[in-house]
Amino acid sequence: MPINSVYQQEDTVKRIKQELKKQKQMPSVQLFEFFTPDVYHQLKRKLTQLTYKRSTELLHHRYATKKLPAKFFSEEIIEAIQRLVNTEKQIKFTAYCFSWKDYQVLHDKKVEKPGTDIIFDFSDKWQDDYGGHIVYVDGRGNYITTPVQGNTVSIVKRSSSIQKFVQYVNNHGKDKKRLFVIATFS
Amino acid sequence: MFPFIKLMLRTFGYAEGQDIPEMHLLNFWLAPQYLEQITMQRLREEFQKQKPFPHLSLQHFFHEARLEELKKAIDEEKFTQKTSDLFSFKQTKDFFNCKNKVIKAFYDFLRSKAFMVYMEYLTGLKFKRNQVDLAATLYEDTDFLLPHDDRLEKRKLAFMTYLSNLRKRDGGTLVLYNEKGKAVKKVLPLANTFCFFAVSKHSLHEIEEVVGKVQRLTVGGWYHAH
């Protein structure tokens, strides 16, 4: 089993869906220890061995990224995710690697369409004061920050008013890598 | 006649050969070399030629004693943490309502017709009279301002006076980018340097993160279009 058995149980899946439905402003859930430890370490090893491409658009972002091949996650994992967010759509995975001086800011010309973000966090031993948090804002002063913790999955439902940015990674985290994967549906 | 003097006479409605009392205000604040005809003409030409967009960085711009007084006064002001996706720093309120006499005098000088005419001469731009945004900003370890162009609310000229000295390894440099996003110039903060640039779609710049136990203190703001 690649996924923590808790998240395979019908009852848990039902509760996650209910929680996402119940929250009105910025629906989100965090699933800690999502993968079994062996699978998590195996996936992380694969992620750290990838060659990332640096991407800079000064007014929007500075980071390294890599589109993951379809078979990066097993069928079992993909089916579990589809079950959690109630979709049969194809899922595409993009890995992001943030290091010192990297960021992603809000930009009028980079507005994201409403949808669901699934973020797989692979950042271990990351301290809060390094920056690099993924922050969702609704433009009315409300915000949520997803936890930076390895083996955590965050599911965030975005309406048209909700956008996200990634905090600047500062010199306190200059020797560290902030790794996460974002799943999108098509 | 020196075109700047001609401009001052015309602005204040004096006849040729008459004394221009407003020059005393400029003399009071600015270092003498920056009121010399040759220097002003050279700076006026340089401003337009600068890459990647019109700007100048003028060292020892104010009388040292005035600036030391100003720094002492600003050190007593309250700074509030400002954080967003784009920046992290500490800033005072706009000095429009500041009660401190030294800061108020500096504010009044920057929005005086005499100094605005001086800046219009150097930059070739026209500013809305009697209006200036002015606040002090403090960057400490991990503070930053990511790339942006400053275009907002009819801003025409951005300016800042550095009140502290930083070394290259401390960060905090002002980085100017060209249209391709390449860093073309870096301005290291040196106390009593007055730096300004024309705000446009080309004025892409950032303040690099400050690293370590140093303080980057500036007082700056914007002049506006009519």
XYZ file of C-alpha atoms in Angstrom, chain A residues 58-59 62 100-101 103-107 129 165-172 174, chain B residues 84-86 141-142 144 146-149 177 181-182 204 206 208-212:
40
model
C 10.873 38.820 -12.791
C 7.379 40.247 -12.243
C 11.921 32.798 -9.932
C 17.379 31.000 -1.775
C 16.005 34.112 -3.586
C 9.535 33.431 -5.141
C 6.179 33.539 -6.876
C 4.112 36.709 -6.500
C 0.561 37.630 -7.454
C 0.230 39.146 -10.917
C 11.610 31.668 9.135
C 1.710 33.085 -4.032
C 4.881 31.496 -2.687
C 6.790 33.582 -0.144
C 10.321 34.667 -0.992
C 12.904 32.182 0.316
C 15.400 34.169 2.385
C 19.034 33.687 3.394
C 18.121 31.671 6.511
C 20.109 29.407 1.739
C 3.232 41.040 1.325
C 4.048 38.668 -1.536
C 6.251 41.456 -2.945
C 18.128 40.739 7.901
C 15.840 38.878 5.386
C 13.530 42.524 0.568
C 11.041 41.993 -5.294
C 11.149 43.261 -8.903
C 8.416 45.769 -9.828
C 8.138 48.971 -11.861
C 16.787 45.637 -14.866
C 15.050 41.162 -17.323
C 18.827 41.388 -17.117
C 11.931 47.505 -13.428
C 14.291 45.488 -6.901
C 18.034 42.791 -2.850
C 17.519 41.025 0.453
C 19.511 42.389 3.372
C 21.745 39.689 4.843
C 23.063 39.754 8.413
